[in-house]
Amino acid sequence: MKQAVFKSTALKKPAADKTFSLFSLTWPIFIEVSLYMFMGNADTLMLSQYSDNSVAAVGVSNQILNLIIVMFSFIATGTTVIISQFLGSRQKKEAMEVAYVSIGANFFISLAISAIVFFAAAPLLHMMGLTSDLMPDAKVFLQVVGGLSFIQALIMTFSAILKSYGYTKDTMFVTIGMNVLNIAGNFVVIFGLFGFPVLGVAGVAMSTSIARVIGLIAMIVIVNKRIQLKMSLKKVFHMHKEHLRKLLKIGIPSAGEQLSYNLSQMIVTYFIAIMGAQALTTKVYTQNITMFILLFGTAISQGTQILIGRYIGGKQFDAAYERCMKSLYWALGIAAATSVLMTIFSKDLIGIFTQSPDIIATASLLIAMTIILEPGRSFNVIIINSLRAAGDAKFPVYMAMISMWGIGLPLAYLFGIHLGFGLAGIWISFIADEWVRGILMYRRWRSRIWIQKGMA
């Protein structure tokens, strides 16, 4: 099936009737996701000039914050799928109603979670096995960024709405702006520019939060102009029960899969904390670098999800099937090539963050192992998002629970702790988990059971 190329529209004209290519959706998403990852890496890179312990503290705090973001993301995930399906079946009024419901629901949920994180920061960090010397920095970062994390939840919701309508460039430009503000703020508070005191981790937390507040304001303005989504209390806080049910039917299982992953990663981080602060720091540096390998797959999967949602809404099931398979082949090839390239330059890349010979040696080995790891992850990134777009959201959760907790975690303890392989043993468990789940996801998509799951 030939795909028409997405054409730009007037500023105030919705894109509901437009069709677009995967590439036109994906390249802005790629830049946006890159910049979101860079935002975290910028904090790590700048703090590495301040203190390795600060890097470890922020790294552990981010494990908790990543879990919180998952709790917010289930509404945003459902929003992308349901709006895309409604637009695919040309139900514009219903698509707009879903947008309002998603904003109101995520606001209430995220505000409650943000308050819990602020007041329970210390107990949460103790559960992660954090040592006393890292606790002060980790606590202040978690309280500031976590306490204001409802702002990030709203940014995610508005971003999901814009992407569903095809406006992926707008979310990209907002992310660029937030990164510029965050980096500028980090320079000021870490290096004491313009007479400001050196604030370290606390300053980085404030810089990140201020950039997000400005980003949220920009998102609200853009959504209003692009699709005429007027922000009124009556519309935002009116919970349309049927639309909320659809959002939750997709969102809760999707969040369950991500929640399972992040909880398992918290336990893995606990295992690594047993190995010491250097192991934690090595993990943070390695994952900050290798996350860029996943960028291509993440961008392709999000663009694919939007397209498949439209196809499902329009009952074009063959087009949806082929779209997923083509996206998967691209993601596999790119993941393999990028992993090899990063392995070749691994020592130079790690050298950007640290000069410790032990950290560089271990991290280089871990990066080399991504040549096996990342192609397996591509199956999950592409196919799981495709299944969600088709309304088949429960199967990935069941498989995640079986694989992560039945294979990944036991192997992480066996190889990492019991047999003493250290971080290399942890990475072996990652490889086993991703490939088992990936093969299961591939079989599910090939079976076409998801055709029965369409919702709009």
Protein backbone atom coordinates (compact mmCIF):
# COMPACT_ATOMS: atom_id res chain seq x y z
CA MET A 1 0.00 0.00 0.00
CA LYS A 2 1.39 3.39 -0.95
CA GLN A 3 1.58 5.97 1.79
CA ALA A 4 0.93 9.61 1.10
CA VAL A 5 3.34 12.15 2.46
CA PHE A 6 2.17 14.32 5.32
CA LYS A 7 1.63 17.89 4.20
CA SER A 8 1.97 20.90 6.42
CA THR A 9 -1.22 22.66 7.43
CA ALA A 10 -2.14 26.16 8.38
CA LEU A 11 -1.35 26.94 11.99
CA LYS A 12 -4.92 26.60 13.20
CA LYS A 13 -6.16 23.79 10.99
CA PRO A 14 -6.23 20.31 12.56
CA ALA A 15 -4.45 17.47 10.79
CA ALA A 16 -7.21 14.93 11.34
CA ASP A 17 -7.84 14.25 7.66
CA LYS A 18 -4.19 14.16 6.59
CA THR A 19 -2.12 11.11 5.90
CA PHE A 20 1.60 10.98 6.43
CA SER A 21 4.65 8.78 6.06
CA LEU A 22 6.56 7.02 8.81
CA PHE A 23 9.62 9.16 8.10
CA SER A 24 7.73 12.47 8.41
CA LEU A 25 6.51 11.37 11.84
CA THR A 26 9.68 9.68 13.01
CA TRP A 27 12.49 12.18 12.44
CA PRO A 28 11.03 14.84 14.77
CA ILE A 29 10.28 12.14 17.35
CA PHE A 30 13.88 10.92 17.03
CA ILE A 31 15.22 14.39 17.77
CA GLU A 32 12.73 14.88 20.60
CA VAL A 33 13.57 11.58 22.30
CA SER A 34 17.28 12.22 21.75
CA LEU A 35 16.98 15.55 23.49
CA TYR A 36 15.01 14.07 26.39
CA MET A 37 17.79 11.54 26.87
CA PHE A 38 20.37 14.26 26.41
CA MET A 39 18.64 16.29 29.12
CA GLY A 40 19.42 13.51 31.60
CA ASN A 41 22.89 13.00 30.15
CA ALA A 42 23.62 16.73 30.38
CA ASP A 43 22.93 16.56 34.11
CA THR A 44 25.19 13.52 34.44
CA LEU A 45 27.98 14.95 32.28
CA MET A 46 28.03 18.27 34.12
CA LEU A 47 27.82 16.64 37.54
CA SER A 48 30.72 14.33 36.58
CA GLN A 49 32.87 17.47 36.60
CA TYR A 50 31.58 18.17 40.11
CA SER A 51 31.65 14.73 41.80
CA ASP A 52 31.39 11.03 40.86
CA ASN A 53 29.33 10.49 44.02
CA SER A 54 26.83 13.09 42.81
CA VAL A 55 26.47 11.11 39.57
CA ALA A 56 25.73 7.92 41.52
CA ALA A 57 23.22 9.72 43.77
CA VAL A 58 21.33 11.25 40.85
CA GLY A 59 21.46 7.92 39.00
CA VAL A 60 19.67 6.12 41.85
CA SER A 61 17.14 8.95 42.19
CA ASN A 62 16.44 8.70 38.47
CA GLN A 63 15.60 5.00 38.89
CA ILE A 64 12.73 6.07 41.15
CA LEU A 65 11.77 8.97 38.88
CA ASN A 66 11.66 6.63 35.88
CA LEU A 67 9.20 4.47 37.79
CA ILE A 68 7.07 7.54 38.52
CA ILE A 69 7.09 8.55 34.85
CA VAL A 70 5.70 5.09 34.01
CA MET A 71 2.79 5.75 36.36
CA PHE A 72 2.10 8.95 34.42
CA SER A 73 2.65 7.44 30.98
CA PHE A 74 -0.31 5.06 30.98
CA ILE A 75 -2.75 7.89 30.29
CA ALA A 76 -0.46 9.37 27.61
CA THR A 77 -0.08 5.96 25.94
CA GLY A 78 -3.83 5.43 25.87
CA THR A 79 -4.27 8.96 24.52
CA THR A 80 -2.02 8.34 21.51
CA VAL A 81 -3.75 5.07 20.62
CA ILE A 82 -7.37 6.14 21.11
CA ILE A 83 -7.05 9.54 19.41
CA SER A 84 -5.22 7.93 16.47
CA GLN A 85 -7.98 5.33 16.11
CA PHE A 86 -10.72 7.96 16.28
CA LEU A 87 -8.95 10.11 13.68
CA GLY A 88 -8.49 7.03 11.48
CA SER A 89 -12.25 6.45 11.57
CA ARG A 90 -12.88 10.23 11.11
CA GLN A 91 -14.53 10.71 14.50
CA LYS A 92 -13.07 14.16 15.20
CA LYS A 93 -15.41 15.17 18.01
CA GLU A 94 -14.63 12.00 19.96
CA ALA A 95 -10.89 12.53 19.43
CA MET A 96 -11.15 16.00 20.98
CA GLU A 97 -13.15 14.66 23.93
CA VAL A 98 -10.44 12.07 24.61
CA ALA A 99 -7.84 14.85 24.70
CA TYR A 100 -9.72 16.68 27.45
CA VAL A 101 -10.25 13.50 29.47
CA SER A 102 -6.55 12.60 29.28
CA ILE A 103 -5.44 16.02 30.54
CA GLY A 104 -7.80 15.98 33.52
CA ALA A 105 -7.08 12.39 34.50
CA ASN A 106 -3.31 12.74 34.33
CA PHE A 107 -3.39 16.00 36.29
CA PHE A 108 -5.14 14.44 39.29
CA ILE A 109 -3.11 11.23 39.23
CA SER A 110 0.26 12.95 38.82
CA LEU A 111 -0.42 15.56 41.51
CA ALA A 112 -1.16 12.85 44.07
CA ILE A 113 1.95 10.84 43.14
CA SER A 114 4.17 13.93 43.21
CA ALA A 115 3.07 14.69 46.78
CA ILE A 116 3.80 11.11 47.89
CA VAL A 117 7.29 11.20 46.38
CA PHE A 118 8.12 14.53 48.04
CA PHE A 119 7.22 13.34 51.53
CA ALA A 120 8.52 9.77 51.15
CA ALA A 121 11.84 10.55 49.39
CA ALA A 122 14.10 9.26 52.17
CA PRO A 123 12.29 5.92 52.71
CA LEU A 124 12.22 5.30 48.96
CA LEU A 125 15.97 5.85 48.70
CA HIS A 126 16.63 3.61 51.70
CA MET A 127 14.68 0.87 49.91
CA MET A 128 17.15 1.22 47.03
CA GLY A 129 20.00 0.37 49.39
CA LEU A 130 21.60 3.78 49.03
CA THR A 131 24.66 4.38 51.22
CA SER A 132 24.66 7.24 53.74
CA ASP A 133 27.27 9.29 51.86
CA LEU A 134 25.03 9.45 48.78
CA MET A 135 21.77 10.10 50.65
CA PRO A 136 21.82 13.94 50.99
CA ASP A 137 22.31 14.60 47.26
CA ALA A 138 19.89 11.86 46.21
CA LYS A 139 17.19 13.09 48.61
CA VAL A 140 17.27 16.73 47.51
CA PHE A 141 17.21 15.74 43.82
CA LEU A 142 14.29 13.36 44.33
CA GLN A 143 12.28 15.85 46.39
CA VAL A 144 12.68 18.73 43.94
CA VAL A 145 12.32 16.86 40.63
CA GLY A 146 9.92 14.23 41.98
CA GLY A 147 7.79 16.73 43.88
CA LEU A 148 7.27 18.71 40.67
CA SER A 149 6.99 15.66 38.43
CA PHE A 150 3.28 16.37 37.77
CA ILE A 151 4.57 19.02 35.35
CA GLN A 152 6.33 16.31 33.33
CA ALA A 153 3.13 14.25 33.36
CA LEU A 154 1.19 17.12 31.77
CA ILE A 155 3.95 17.69 29.20
CA MET A 156 3.69 14.01 28.25
CA THR A 157 -0.09 14.29 27.88
CA PHE A 158 -0.01 17.38 25.67
CA SER A 159 2.80 15.81 23.64
CA ALA A 160 0.73 12.65 23.08
CA ILE A 161 -2.20 14.77 21.85
CA LEU A 162 -0.05 16.71 19.39
CA LYS A 163 1.64 13.55 18.07
CA SER A 164 -1.71 11.84 17.53
CA TYR A 165 -2.72 14.72 15.25
CA GLY A 166 0.59 14.48 13.38
CA TYR A 167 2.30 17.53 14.91
CA THR A 168 5.52 15.79 15.92
CA LYS A 169 7.65 18.79 14.94
CA ASP A 170 6.00 20.97 17.59
CA THR A 171 6.88 18.61 20.43
CA MET A 172 10.42 18.47 19.05
CA PHE A 173 10.82 22.26 19.17
CA VAL A 174 9.52 22.44 22.74
CA THR A 175 12.02 19.77 23.78
CA ILE A 176 14.84 21.70 22.12
CA GLY A 177 13.85 24.76 24.13
CA MET A 178 13.74 22.84 27.41
CA ASN A 179 17.19 21.39 26.77
CA VAL A 180 18.71 24.79 26.04
CA LEU A 181 17.22 26.19 29.26
CA ASN A 182 18.30 23.17 31.30
CA ILE A 183 21.90 23.23 30.08
CA ALA A 184 22.19 26.98 30.58
CA GLY A 185 20.81 26.65 34.09
CA ASN A 186 23.19 23.78 34.88
CA PHE A 187 26.19 25.84 33.84
CA VAL A 188 25.11 28.64 36.14
CA VAL A 189 24.47 26.52 39.26
CA ILE A 190 27.30 23.97 38.86
CA PHE A 191 30.11 26.33 37.86
CA GLY A 192 28.89 29.42 39.72
CA LEU A 193 28.58 31.73 36.71
CA PHE A 194 27.46 35.37 37.02
CA GLY A 195 28.12 35.35 40.75
CA PHE A 196 25.66 32.54 41.52
CA PRO A 197 26.66 30.16 44.32
CA VAL A 198 27.75 26.64 43.34
CA LEU A 199 24.66 24.57 44.17
CA GLY A 200 25.63 21.15 42.75
CA VAL A 201 22.85 18.54 42.73
CA ALA A 202 20.26 20.90 44.24
CA GLY A 203 20.95 23.44 41.51
CA VAL A 204 20.64 20.82 38.76
CA ALA A 205 17.29 19.72 40.18
CA MET A 206 16.00 23.31 40.17
CA SER A 207 17.31 23.92 36.64
CA THR A 208 15.55 20.80 35.35
CA SER A 209 12.25 21.75 37.00
CA ILE A 210 12.26 25.35 35.77
CA ALA A 211 12.91 24.19 32.19
CA ARG A 212 9.93 21.82 32.44
CA VAL A 213 7.59 24.55 33.72
CA ILE A 214 8.42 26.73 30.72
CA GLY A 215 8.05 23.69 28.43
CA LEU A 216 4.55 23.00 29.79
CA ILE A 217 3.45 26.58 29.15
CA ALA A 218 4.69 26.29 25.56
CA MET A 219 2.80 23.00 25.08
CA ILE A 220 -0.48 24.52 26.27
CA VAL A 221 -0.13 27.44 23.86
CA ILE A 222 0.71 25.17 20.89
CA VAL A 223 -2.15 22.71 21.52
CA ASN A 224 -4.57 25.63 21.69
CA LYS A 225 -3.36 27.02 18.36
CA ARG A 226 -2.98 23.73 16.49
CA ILE A 227 -6.21 21.91 17.31
CA GLN A 228 -8.23 24.60 19.12
CA LEU A 229 -8.13 22.72 22.42
CA LYS A 230 -9.32 25.42 24.81
CA MET A 231 -8.20 25.01 28.41
CA SER A 232 -11.31 25.42 30.58
CA LEU A 233 -11.93 23.82 33.97
CA LYS A 234 -15.35 22.56 32.86
CA LYS A 235 -13.96 20.66 29.86
CA VAL A 236 -10.75 19.40 31.45
CA PHE A 237 -12.36 18.13 34.64
CA HIS A 238 -15.41 16.57 32.98
CA MET A 239 -14.61 12.85 33.01
CA HIS A 240 -16.36 11.27 30.02
CA LYS A 241 -16.76 7.73 31.38
CA GLU A 242 -16.62 5.85 28.06
CA HIS A 243 -13.50 7.65 26.87
CA LEU A 244 -11.84 7.19 30.26
CA ARG A 245 -12.65 3.48 30.11
CA LYS A 246 -10.96 3.22 26.70
CA LEU A 247 -7.91 5.14 27.91
CA LEU A 248 -7.56 2.87 30.92
CA LYS A 249 -8.14 -0.30 28.88
CA ILE A 250 -5.06 0.53 26.82
CA GLY A 251 -3.13 2.56 29.36
CA ILE A 252 -3.23 0.35 32.45
CA PRO A 253 -1.86 -2.80 30.76
CA SER A 254 0.74 -0.65 28.97
CA ALA A 255 1.78 0.86 32.27
CA GLY A 256 1.82 -2.63 33.79
CA GLU A 257 4.46 -3.76 31.31
CA GLN A 258 6.57 -0.66 31.89
CA LEU A 259 6.00 -0.81 35.64
CA SER A 260 7.17 -4.41 35.73
CA TYR A 261 10.30 -3.42 33.82
CA ASN A 262 11.13 -0.48 36.07
CA LEU A 263 10.47 -2.41 39.27
CA SER A 264 12.76 -5.17 38.08
CA GLN A 265 15.38 -2.54 37.21
CA MET A 266 15.13 -1.13 40.74
CA ILE A 267 15.92 -4.57 42.12
CA VAL A 268 18.80 -4.88 39.67
CA THR A 269 20.04 -1.50 40.90
CA TYR A 270 19.87 -2.86 44.44
CA PHE A 271 22.06 -5.80 43.34
CA ILE A 272 24.52 -3.34 41.80
CA ALA A 273 24.49 -1.17 44.94
CA ILE A 274 25.78 -4.24 46.81
CA MET A 275 28.78 -4.18 44.45
CA GLY A 276 29.64 -0.62 45.55
CA ALA A 277 29.46 3.03 44.44
CA GLN A 278 31.90 2.44 41.54
CA ALA A 279 29.64 -0.22 40.05
CA LEU A 280 26.65 2.14 40.33
CA THR A 281 28.58 4.90 38.62
CA THR A 282 29.71 2.53 35.84
CA LYS A 283 26.11 1.44 35.26
CA VAL A 284 24.94 5.06 35.01
CA TYR A 285 27.67 6.03 32.54
CA THR A 286 27.15 2.90 30.42
CA GLN A 287 23.40 3.23 30.19
CA ASN A 288 23.62 6.94 29.46
CA ILE A 289 25.70 6.06 26.40
CA THR A 290 23.91 2.92 25.24
CA MET A 291 20.47 4.52 25.58
CA PHE A 292 21.32 6.36 22.37
CA ILE A 293 21.33 3.00 20.57
CA LEU A 294 17.68 2.63 21.54
CA LEU A 295 16.81 6.08 20.18
CA PHE A 296 16.18 4.92 16.64
CA GLY A 297 13.95 2.06 17.72
CA THR A 298 12.02 4.29 20.12
CA ALA A 299 11.37 6.92 17.45
CA ILE A 300 10.38 4.33 14.85
CA SER A 301 8.08 2.59 17.34
CA GLN A 302 6.25 5.81 18.24
CA GLY A 303 5.74 6.77 14.61
CA THR A 304 4.62 3.22 13.85
CA GLN A 305 2.16 3.31 16.74
CA ILE A 306 0.47 6.44 15.38
CA LEU A 307 0.20 4.99 11.87
CA ILE A 308 -1.08 1.61 13.04
CA GLY A 309 -3.65 3.35 15.25
CA ARG A 310 -4.93 5.16 12.14
CA TYR A 311 -4.96 1.93 10.12
CA ILE A 312 -6.85 0.07 12.85
CA GLY A 313 -9.39 2.89 13.11
CA GLY A 314 -9.89 2.65 9.34
CA LYS A 315 -10.05 -1.18 9.41
CA GLN A 316 -6.93 -1.45 7.20
CA PHE A 317 -5.50 -4.50 8.94
CA ASP A 318 -3.13 -5.68 6.18
CA ALA A 319 -1.57 -2.22 6.02
CA ALA A 320 -1.12 -2.28 9.81
CA TYR A 321 0.57 -5.71 9.67
CA GLU A 322 3.02 -4.70 6.94
CA ARG A 323 3.81 -1.40 8.64
CA CYS A 324 4.93 -3.16 11.81
CA MET A 325 7.10 -5.68 9.95
CA LYS A 326 8.85 -3.03 7.86
CA SER A 327 9.50 -0.91 10.95
CA LEU A 328 10.92 -3.95 12.75
CA TYR A 329 13.42 -4.70 9.97
CA TRP A 330 14.63 -1.09 10.00
CA ALA A 331 14.97 -1.08 13.79
CA LEU A 332 16.93 -4.36 13.85
CA GLY A 333 19.41 -3.17 11.23
CA ILE A 334 19.96 0.20 12.85
CA ALA A 335 20.36 -1.29 16.35
CA ALA A 336 23.00 -3.77 15.15
CA ALA A 337 24.96 -1.16 13.20
CA THR A 338 24.86 1.43 16.00
CA SER A 339 25.94 -1.12 18.61
CA VAL A 340 28.99 -2.09 16.58
CA LEU A 341 29.92 1.56 16.02
CA MET A 342 29.65 2.38 19.72
CA THR A 343 31.73 -0.66 20.63
CA ILE A 344 34.54 0.52 18.36
CA PHE A 345 34.62 3.93 20.08
CA SER A 346 33.59 2.75 23.56
CA LYS A 347 36.73 3.87 25.41
CA ASP A 348 36.55 7.33 23.90
CA LEU A 349 32.86 7.64 24.78
CA ILE A 350 33.35 6.58 28.40
CA GLY A 351 36.36 8.90 28.59
CA ILE A 352 33.99 11.84 28.16
CA PHE A 353 32.56 11.09 31.61
CA THR A 354 35.48 9.70 33.60
CA GLN A 355 39.22 8.96 33.51
CA SER A 356 39.00 5.99 35.91
CA PRO A 357 40.71 2.98 34.22
CA ASP A 358 38.48 0.47 36.05
CA ILE A 359 35.26 2.19 35.04
CA ILE A 360 36.43 2.57 31.42
CA ALA A 361 37.41 -1.12 31.18
CA THR A 362 34.14 -2.44 32.63
CA ALA A 363 31.93 -0.02 30.71
CA SER A 364 33.67 -0.91 27.43
CA LEU A 365 32.85 -4.59 27.98
CA LEU A 366 29.22 -3.76 28.70
CA ILE A 367 28.94 -1.64 25.57
CA ALA A 368 30.34 -4.55 23.50
CA MET A 369 27.60 -6.78 24.93
CA THR A 370 24.96 -4.44 23.47
CA ILE A 371 25.74 -5.90 20.02
CA ILE A 372 23.66 -8.87 21.22
CA LEU A 373 21.35 -6.99 23.58
CA GLU A 374 20.00 -4.15 21.42
CA PRO A 375 18.67 -6.13 18.42
CA GLY A 376 16.67 -8.23 20.89
CA ARG A 377 15.31 -5.07 22.50
CA SER A 378 14.17 -3.83 19.08
CA PHE A 379 11.59 -6.64 18.85
CA ASN A 380 10.00 -5.44 22.07
CA VAL A 381 10.14 -1.72 21.32
CA ILE A 382 8.52 -2.01 17.88
CA ILE A 383 6.06 -4.86 18.31
CA ILE A 384 4.80 -3.98 21.79
CA ASN A 385 3.87 -0.46 20.61
CA SER A 386 2.23 -1.97 17.53
CA LEU A 387 0.18 -4.35 19.65
CA ARG A 388 -0.94 -1.46 21.86
CA ALA A 389 -1.97 0.56 18.81
CA ALA A 390 -4.12 -2.40 17.73
CA GLY A 391 -5.72 -2.60 21.18
CA ASP A 392 -3.86 -5.79 22.20
CA ALA A 393 -2.34 -4.36 25.38
CA LYS A 394 -2.62 -7.23 27.89
CA PHE A 395 -0.42 -9.85 26.24
CA PRO A 396 2.83 -7.82 26.58
CA VAL A 397 2.14 -7.44 30.32
CA TYR A 398 1.75 -11.17 30.89
CA MET A 399 4.92 -11.93 28.98
CA ALA A 400 6.80 -9.15 30.78
CA MET A 401 5.90 -10.60 34.17
CA ILE A 402 7.00 -14.08 33.14
CA SER A 403 10.24 -13.06 31.45
CA MET A 404 11.46 -10.23 33.69
CA TRP A 405 10.69 -11.88 37.01
CA GLY A 406 11.08 -15.49 35.99
CA ILE A 407 14.20 -15.15 33.83
CA GLY A 408 15.79 -11.69 34.05
CA LEU A 409 15.99 -11.16 37.81
CA PRO A 410 17.01 -14.71 38.78
CA LEU A 411 19.79 -14.60 36.17
CA ALA A 412 20.89 -11.15 37.38
CA TYR A 413 21.38 -12.52 40.88
CA LEU A 414 22.92 -15.79 39.69
CA PHE A 415 25.50 -14.29 37.34
CA GLY A 416 25.96 -10.87 38.93
CA ILE A 417 26.09 -11.73 42.64
CA HIS A 418 26.28 -15.49 43.23
CA LEU A 419 28.83 -16.36 40.52
CA GLY A 420 30.62 -13.03 40.92
CA PHE A 421 30.52 -11.89 37.27
CA GLY A 422 29.55 -8.40 38.45
CA LEU A 423 28.07 -6.00 35.91
CA ALA A 424 28.79 -8.39 33.03
CA GLY A 425 26.50 -10.93 34.73
CA ILE A 426 23.77 -8.28 35.01
CA TRP A 427 24.05 -7.57 31.28
CA ILE A 428 23.73 -11.31 30.51
CA SER A 429 20.38 -11.27 32.30
CA PHE A 430 19.29 -8.26 30.22
CA ILE A 431 20.11 -10.13 27.01
CA ALA A 432 18.17 -13.25 28.05
CA ASP A 433 15.09 -11.24 29.06
CA GLU A 434 14.95 -9.05 25.93
CA TRP A 435 15.37 -11.95 23.49
CA VAL A 436 12.81 -14.23 25.18
CA ARG A 437 10.20 -11.48 25.25
CA GLY A 438 11.13 -10.33 21.74
CA ILE A 439 10.54 -13.76 20.21
CA LEU A 440 7.20 -14.05 22.01
CA MET A 441 6.12 -10.60 20.76
CA TYR A 442 7.11 -11.52 17.20
CA ARG A 443 5.01 -14.69 17.31
CA ARG A 444 2.05 -12.73 18.68
CA TRP A 445 2.15 -10.17 15.86
CA ARG A 446 2.49 -12.87 13.20
CA SER A 447 -0.59 -14.64 14.59
CA ARG A 448 -2.79 -11.56 13.84
CA ILE A 449 -4.86 -12.14 16.98
CA TRP A 450 -4.66 -8.37 17.52
CA ILE A 451 -7.13 -7.82 14.65
CA GLN A 452 -9.92 -8.70 17.07
CA LYS A 453 -8.82 -6.04 19.58
CA GLY A 454 -9.57 -2.75 17.73
CA MET A 455 -11.39 -0.24 19.95
CA ALA A 456 -12.53 2.91 18.15
